[in-house]
Amino acid sequence: MIKATALSLTVAAVALAAIAPTAQAQSNRYGFTCKQVDGANYVTVLEARPDLLSGDVQAYNVSIPAYQPGENSTPVIVWSQNLDSAYPGGSYQAPSRCLSVSARLTNLGLAMRVQDYAGMQAIAEMARPGLVNSAGVVAAGPINVRSVLFTLTPENLPKPSTIQFQNALTGVGGPDLPEALMPPIQQ
């Protein structure tokens, strides 16, 4: 009876260890954050997001933190331009574009159960260039209104911008990559 109890305790401990998140997994959960570079520019950054595990996620922060370059943060999109819109304000402002796209990308990662930086490559693989309502877009999967990740400024062509986005998420770069395809996307 004692051997059976010891065995069941060992099995229970192994099962709990398998489902309990490790400290490393907690520190490696990645998501997207909007940060301010200066007074007019904002950047969507891929970085470690411990708040995604704690449940204390606020997608639309009232204040946008300042961007500090570091080895654990990858700029994906620089937001500096406003886009025309039919909304009463008349344009999508750079900070609101940054916040909404950062939240949209993070939510996509959560829906895909992305756990770490390497998992973000799955989002890169889904990215497709296209046109929706006559605007260039980068979409996740089939090109339609519901799959749009972000709308591009008129001077950004969908295909090169999609490649820049994919390169930012996969860490591709270097001297052999043409400058036009190097991340981050300038929006």
PDB file of C-alpha atoms in Angstrom:
ATOM      1  CA  MET A   1       0.000   0.000   0.000  1.00  0.00           C
ATOM      2  CA  ILE A   2       2.863   2.390   0.810  1.00  0.00           C
ATOM      3  CA  LYS A   3       4.485   1.711  -2.597  1.00  0.00           C
ATOM      4  CA  ALA A   4       1.181   2.431  -4.377  1.00  0.00           C
ATOM      5  CA  THR A   5       0.739   5.719  -2.459  1.00  0.00           C
ATOM      6  CA  ALA A   6       4.310   6.796  -3.203  1.00  0.00           C
ATOM      7  CA  LEU A   7       3.811   5.964  -6.881  1.00  0.00           C
ATOM      8  CA  SER A   8       0.556   7.950  -7.075  1.00  0.00           C
ATOM      9  CA  LEU A   9       2.209  10.937  -5.339  1.00  0.00           C
ATOM     10  CA  THR A  10       5.071  10.805  -7.833  1.00  0.00           C
ATOM     11  CA  VAL A  11       2.647  10.630 -10.770  1.00  0.00           C
ATOM     12  CA  ALA A  12       0.649  13.548  -9.320  1.00  0.00           C
ATOM     13  CA  ALA A  13       3.829  15.620  -8.837  1.00  0.00           C
ATOM     14  CA  VAL A  14       4.925  14.936 -12.422  1.00  0.00           C
ATOM     15  CA  ALA A  15       1.459  15.858 -13.731  1.00  0.00           C
ATOM     16  CA  LEU A  16       1.436  19.120 -11.762  1.00  0.00           C
ATOM     17  CA  ALA A  17       4.944  19.972 -12.927  1.00  0.00           C
ATOM     18  CA  ALA A  18       3.859  19.400 -16.531  1.00  0.00           C
ATOM     19  CA  ILE A  19       0.947  21.852 -16.318  1.00  0.00           C
ATOM     20  CA  ALA A  20       2.520  24.464 -14.047  1.00  0.00           C
ATOM     21  CA  PRO A  21       4.224  27.296 -15.950  1.00  0.00           C
ATOM     22  CA  THR A  22       7.921  27.557 -15.329  1.00  0.00           C
ATOM     23  CA  ALA A  23       9.675  30.794 -14.446  1.00  0.00           C
ATOM     24  CA  GLN A  24      11.390  30.654 -17.823  1.00  0.00           C
ATOM     25  CA  ALA A  25       8.076  30.266 -19.673  1.00  0.00           C
ATOM     26  CA  GLN A  26       6.669  33.245 -17.794  1.00  0.00           C
ATOM     27  CA  SER A  27       9.591  35.480 -18.676  1.00  0.00           C
ATOM     28  CA  ASN A  28       9.539  34.373 -22.321  1.00  0.00           C
ATOM     29  CA  ARG A  29       5.873  35.055 -23.140  1.00  0.00           C
ATOM     30  CA  TYR A  30       5.969  37.550 -26.004  1.00  0.00           C
ATOM     31  CA  GLY A  31       3.483  40.075 -27.298  1.00  0.00           C
ATOM     32  CA  PHE A  32       3.330  43.465 -28.963  1.00  0.00           C
ATOM     33  CA  THR A  33       3.454  46.820 -27.203  1.00  0.00           C
ATOM     34  CA  CYS A  34       3.038  50.371 -28.454  1.00  0.00           C
ATOM     35  CA  LYS A  35       5.831  52.690 -27.337  1.00  0.00           C
ATOM     36  CA  GLN A  36       6.603  56.329 -28.005  1.00  0.00           C
ATOM     37  CA  VAL A  37       9.901  57.089 -29.738  1.00  0.00           C
ATOM     38  CA  ASP A  38       9.582  60.872 -29.679  1.00  0.00           C
ATOM     39  CA  GLY A  39       6.799  63.439 -29.888  1.00  0.00           C
ATOM     40  CA  ALA A  40       5.555  62.339 -33.319  1.00  0.00           C
ATOM     41  CA  ASN A  41       6.677  58.720 -33.766  1.00  0.00           C
ATOM     42  CA  TYR A  42       5.439  55.542 -32.153  1.00  0.00           C
ATOM     43  CA  VAL A  43       6.641  51.990 -32.584  1.00  0.00           C
ATOM     44  CA  THR A  44       4.994  48.592 -32.306  1.00  0.00           C
ATOM     45  CA  VAL A  45       7.544  46.444 -30.489  1.00  0.00           C
ATOM     46  CA  LEU A  46       7.689  42.670 -30.077  1.00  0.00           C
ATOM     47  CA  GLU A  47       8.925  42.018 -26.543  1.00  0.00           C
ATOM     48  CA  ALA A  48       8.583  39.900 -23.424  1.00  0.00           C
ATOM     49  CA  ARG A  49       5.158  40.507 -21.863  1.00  0.00           C
ATOM     50  CA  PRO A  50       4.863  38.991 -18.344  1.00  0.00           C
ATOM     51  CA  ASP A  51       1.443  40.657 -18.036  1.00  0.00           C
ATOM     52  CA  LEU A  52       0.089  38.171 -20.603  1.00  0.00           C
ATOM     53  CA  LEU A  53       0.542  35.395 -18.052  1.00  0.00           C
ATOM     54  CA  SER A  54      -0.622  37.317 -15.000  1.00  0.00           C
ATOM     55  CA  GLY A  55      -3.956  38.246 -16.570  1.00  0.00           C
ATOM     56  CA  ASP A  56      -3.235  41.937 -15.907  1.00  0.00           C
ATOM     57  CA  VAL A  57      -3.372  42.883 -19.585  1.00  0.00           C
ATOM     58  CA  GLN A  58      -4.405  46.359 -20.604  1.00  0.00           C
ATOM     59  CA  ALA A  59      -4.408  46.551 -24.386  1.00  0.00           C
ATOM     60  CA  TYR A  60      -5.095  50.274 -24.528  1.00  0.00           C
ATOM     61  CA  ASN A  61      -2.911  51.955 -21.948  1.00  0.00           C
ATOM     62  CA  VAL A  62      -3.722  55.567 -21.141  1.00  0.00           C
ATOM     63  CA  SER A  63      -0.048  56.480 -21.326  1.00  0.00           C
ATOM     64  CA  ILE A  64       2.304  55.044 -23.917  1.00  0.00           C
ATOM     65  CA  PRO A  65       5.719  54.196 -22.441  1.00  0.00           C
ATOM     66  CA  ALA A  66       8.910  55.501 -24.011  1.00  0.00           C
ATOM     67  CA  TYR A  67      10.785  53.084 -26.251  1.00  0.00           C
ATOM     68  CA  GLN A  68      14.155  51.936 -24.957  1.00  0.00           C
ATOM     69  CA  PRO A  69      16.073  49.861 -27.517  1.00  0.00           C
ATOM     70  CA  GLY A  70      17.232  46.567 -26.087  1.00  0.00           C
ATOM     71  CA  GLU A  71      18.129  43.039 -26.998  1.00  0.00           C
ATOM     72  CA  ASN A  72      14.699  41.748 -25.911  1.00  0.00           C
ATOM     73  CA  SER A  73      12.596  44.127 -27.980  1.00  0.00           C
ATOM     74  CA  THR A  74      12.192  44.118 -31.741  1.00  0.00           C
ATOM     75  CA  PRO A  75      10.636  47.120 -33.529  1.00  0.00           C
ATOM     76  CA  VAL A  76       8.149  45.846 -36.090  1.00  0.00           C
ATOM     77  CA  ILE A  77       6.355  48.993 -37.300  1.00  0.00           C
ATOM     78  CA  VAL A  78       7.174  52.686 -36.897  1.00  0.00           C
ATOM     79  CA  TRP A  79       4.043  54.843 -36.865  1.00  0.00           C
ATOM     80  CA  SER A  80       4.560  58.461 -37.916  1.00  0.00           C
ATOM     81  CA  GLN A  81       1.794  59.198 -40.403  1.00  0.00           C
ATOM     82  CA  ASN A  82      -1.935  59.655 -40.061  1.00  0.00           C
ATOM     83  CA  LEU A  83      -4.358  58.009 -42.480  1.00  0.00           C
ATOM     84  CA  ASP A  84      -7.573  59.523 -43.780  1.00  0.00           C
ATOM     85  CA  SER A  85     -10.766  58.030 -42.439  1.00  0.00           C
ATOM     86  CA  ALA A  86     -14.507  58.477 -42.589  1.00  0.00           C
ATOM     87  CA  TYR A  87     -14.635  58.888 -38.799  1.00  0.00           C
ATOM     88  CA  PRO A  88     -15.508  62.337 -37.373  1.00  0.00           C
ATOM     89  CA  GLY A  89     -11.872  63.021 -36.432  1.00  0.00           C
ATOM     90  CA  GLY A  90     -10.934  62.722 -40.090  1.00  0.00           C
ATOM     91  CA  SER A  91      -7.840  60.566 -39.632  1.00  0.00           C
ATOM     92  CA  TYR A  92      -6.364  57.599 -37.879  1.00  0.00           C
ATOM     93  CA  GLN A  93      -3.692  59.163 -35.689  1.00  0.00           C
ATOM     94  CA  ALA A  94      -0.265  57.508 -35.334  1.00  0.00           C
ATOM     95  CA  PRO A  95      -0.665  56.740 -31.575  1.00  0.00           C
ATOM     96  CA  SER A  96      -4.113  55.185 -32.004  1.00  0.00           C
ATOM     97  CA  ARG A  97      -2.909  53.137 -34.989  1.00  0.00           C
ATOM     98  CA  CYS A  98       0.042  51.929 -32.924  1.00  0.00           C
ATOM     99  CA  LEU A  99      -2.149  50.982 -29.940  1.00  0.00           C
ATOM    100  CA  SER A 100      -4.815  49.197 -31.961  1.00  0.00           C
ATOM    101  CA  VAL A 101      -2.402  47.240 -34.179  1.00  0.00           C
ATOM    102  CA  SER A 102      -0.230  46.255 -31.191  1.00  0.00           C
ATOM    103  CA  ALA A 103      -3.339  44.947 -29.419  1.00  0.00           C
ATOM    104  CA  ARG A 104      -4.563  43.175 -32.577  1.00  0.00           C
ATOM    105  CA  LEU A 105      -1.211  41.411 -33.076  1.00  0.00           C
ATOM    106  CA  THR A 106      -1.018  40.441 -29.393  1.00  0.00           C
ATOM    107  CA  ASN A 107      -4.554  39.055 -29.499  1.00  0.00           C
ATOM    108  CA  LEU A 108      -3.681  37.040 -32.611  1.00  0.00           C
ATOM    109  CA  GLY A 109      -0.645  35.609 -30.810  1.00  0.00           C
ATOM    110  CA  LEU A 110      -2.795  34.717 -27.795  1.00  0.00           C
ATOM    111  CA  ALA A 111      -5.449  33.115 -30.010  1.00  0.00           C
ATOM    112  CA  MET A 112      -2.736  31.059 -31.689  1.00  0.00           C
ATOM    113  CA  ARG A 113      -1.347  30.142 -28.249  1.00  0.00           C
ATOM    114  CA  VAL A 114       2.060  31.583 -29.139  1.00  0.00           C
ATOM    115  CA  GLN A 115       4.316  31.082 -26.133  1.00  0.00           C
ATOM    116  CA  ASP A 116       7.638  32.578 -27.096  1.00  0.00           C
ATOM    117  CA  TYR A 117       9.582  34.704 -29.545  1.00  0.00           C
ATOM    118  CA  ALA A 118      10.115  31.793 -31.941  1.00  0.00           C
ATOM    119  CA  GLY A 119       6.358  31.168 -31.988  1.00  0.00           C
ATOM    120  CA  MET A 120       5.807  34.628 -33.423  1.00  0.00           C
ATOM    121  CA  GLN A 121       7.112  33.227 -36.702  1.00  0.00           C
ATOM    122  CA  ALA A 122       3.692  31.595 -37.071  1.00  0.00           C
ATOM    123  CA  ILE A 123       2.169  35.076 -37.343  1.00  0.00           C
ATOM    124  CA  ALA A 124       4.810  35.999 -39.919  1.00  0.00           C
ATOM    125  CA  GLU A 125       3.931  32.919 -41.975  1.00  0.00           C
ATOM    126  CA  MET A 126       0.246  33.914 -41.979  1.00  0.00           C
ATOM    127  CA  ALA A 127       0.925  37.457 -43.211  1.00  0.00           C
ATOM    128  CA  ARG A 128      -0.334  38.124 -46.726  1.00  0.00           C
ATOM    129  CA  PRO A 129      -0.252  41.298 -48.832  1.00  0.00           C
ATOM    130  CA  GLY A 130      -3.437  42.489 -50.419  1.00  0.00           C
ATOM    131  CA  LEU A 131      -6.029  45.151 -51.080  1.00  0.00           C
ATOM    132  CA  VAL A 132      -9.138  45.722 -48.977  1.00  0.00           C
ATOM    133  CA  ASN A 133     -11.467  48.600 -49.865  1.00  0.00           C
ATOM    134  CA  SER A 134      -8.805  49.888 -52.315  1.00  0.00           C
ATOM    135  CA  ALA A 135      -6.201  50.172 -49.535  1.00  0.00           C
ATOM    136  CA  GLY A 136      -2.992  48.182 -49.260  1.00  0.00           C
ATOM    137  CA  VAL A 137      -3.061  45.886 -46.237  1.00  0.00           C
ATOM    138  CA  VAL A 138      -1.167  43.140 -44.481  1.00  0.00           C
ATOM    139  CA  ALA A 139      -3.651  40.443 -43.504  1.00  0.00           C
ATOM    140  CA  ALA A 140      -3.551  37.163 -41.592  1.00  0.00           C
ATOM    141  CA  GLY A 141      -4.567  34.478 -44.042  1.00  0.00           C
ATOM    142  CA  PRO A 142      -7.265  35.112 -46.661  1.00  0.00           C
ATOM    143  CA  ILE A 143      -7.511  38.762 -47.703  1.00  0.00           C
ATOM    144  CA  ASN A 144     -10.756  40.235 -46.367  1.00  0.00           C
ATOM    145  CA  VAL A 145     -11.932  42.918 -43.939  1.00  0.00           C
ATOM    146  CA  ARG A 146     -11.885  40.557 -40.944  1.00  0.00           C
ATOM    147  CA  SER A 147      -8.306  39.345 -41.495  1.00  0.00           C
ATOM    148  CA  VAL A 148      -6.600  42.769 -41.786  1.00  0.00           C
ATOM    149  CA  LEU A 149      -3.684  43.140 -39.379  1.00  0.00           C
ATOM    150  CA  PHE A 150      -2.953  46.699 -40.448  1.00  0.00           C
ATOM    151  CA  THR A 151      -3.592  49.124 -43.302  1.00  0.00           C
ATOM    152  CA  LEU A 152      -0.609  50.534 -45.147  1.00  0.00           C
ATOM    153  CA  THR A 153       0.037  54.131 -46.063  1.00  0.00           C
ATOM    154  CA  PRO A 154      -0.441  54.788 -49.804  1.00  0.00           C
ATOM    155  CA  GLU A 155       3.314  54.875 -50.488  1.00  0.00           C
ATOM    156  CA  ASN A 156       3.889  51.459 -48.899  1.00  0.00           C
ATOM    157  CA  LEU A 157       3.264  48.680 -51.371  1.00  0.00           C
ATOM    158  CA  PRO A 158       1.642  45.606 -49.830  1.00  0.00           C
ATOM    159  CA  LYS A 159       4.185  42.973 -50.951  1.00  0.00           C
ATOM    160  CA  PRO A 160       7.436  44.628 -49.748  1.00  0.00           C
ATOM    161  CA  SER A 161       5.736  45.761 -46.516  1.00  0.00           C
ATOM    162  CA  THR A 162       4.574  42.212 -45.849  1.00  0.00           C
ATOM    163  CA  ILE A 163       8.140  40.980 -46.333  1.00  0.00           C
ATOM    164  CA  GLN A 164       9.405  43.689 -43.936  1.00  0.00           C
ATOM    165  CA  PHE A 165       6.808  42.567 -41.378  1.00  0.00           C
ATOM    166  CA  GLN A 166       7.784  38.917 -41.797  1.00  0.00           C
ATOM    167  CA  ASN A 167      11.491  39.769 -41.542  1.00  0.00           C
ATOM    168  CA  ALA A 168      10.907  41.723 -38.320  1.00  0.00           C
ATOM    169  CA  LEU A 169       9.122  38.755 -36.712  1.00  0.00           C
ATOM    170  CA  THR A 170      11.612  36.159 -37.895  1.00  0.00           C
ATOM    171  CA  GLY A 171      14.763  38.166 -37.206  1.00  0.00           C
ATOM    172  CA  VAL A 172      15.890  38.179 -40.836  1.00  0.00           C
ATOM    173  CA  GLY A 173      18.285  40.961 -41.768  1.00  0.00           C
ATOM    174  CA  GLY A 174      21.903  41.650 -42.519  1.00  0.00           C
ATOM    175  CA  PRO A 175      23.981  43.185 -45.267  1.00  0.00           C
ATOM    176  CA  ASP A 176      22.609  40.895 -47.994  1.00  0.00           C
ATOM    177  CA  LEU A 177      19.018  42.085 -47.506  1.00  0.00           C
ATOM    178  CA  PRO A 178      17.983  45.020 -49.739  1.00  0.00           C
ATOM    179  CA  GLU A 179      17.274  48.121 -47.655  1.00  0.00           C
ATOM    180  CA  ALA A 180      13.691  48.274 -48.973  1.00  0.00           C
ATOM    181  CA  LEU A 181      12.966  44.930 -47.280  1.00  0.00           C
ATOM    182  CA  MET A 182      14.645  45.632 -43.960  1.00  0.00           C
ATOM    183  CA  PRO A 183      12.350  46.058 -40.972  1.00  0.00           C
ATOM    184  CA  PRO A 184      10.725  47.923 -39.395  1.00  0.00           C
ATOM    185  CA  ILE A 185       7.958  49.129 -41.699  1.00  0.00           C
ATOM    186  CA  GLN A 186       7.809  52.936 -41.801  1.00  0.00           C
ATOM    187  CA  GLN A 187       4.129  53.822 -41.589  1.00  0.00           C
TER     188      GLN A 187
END
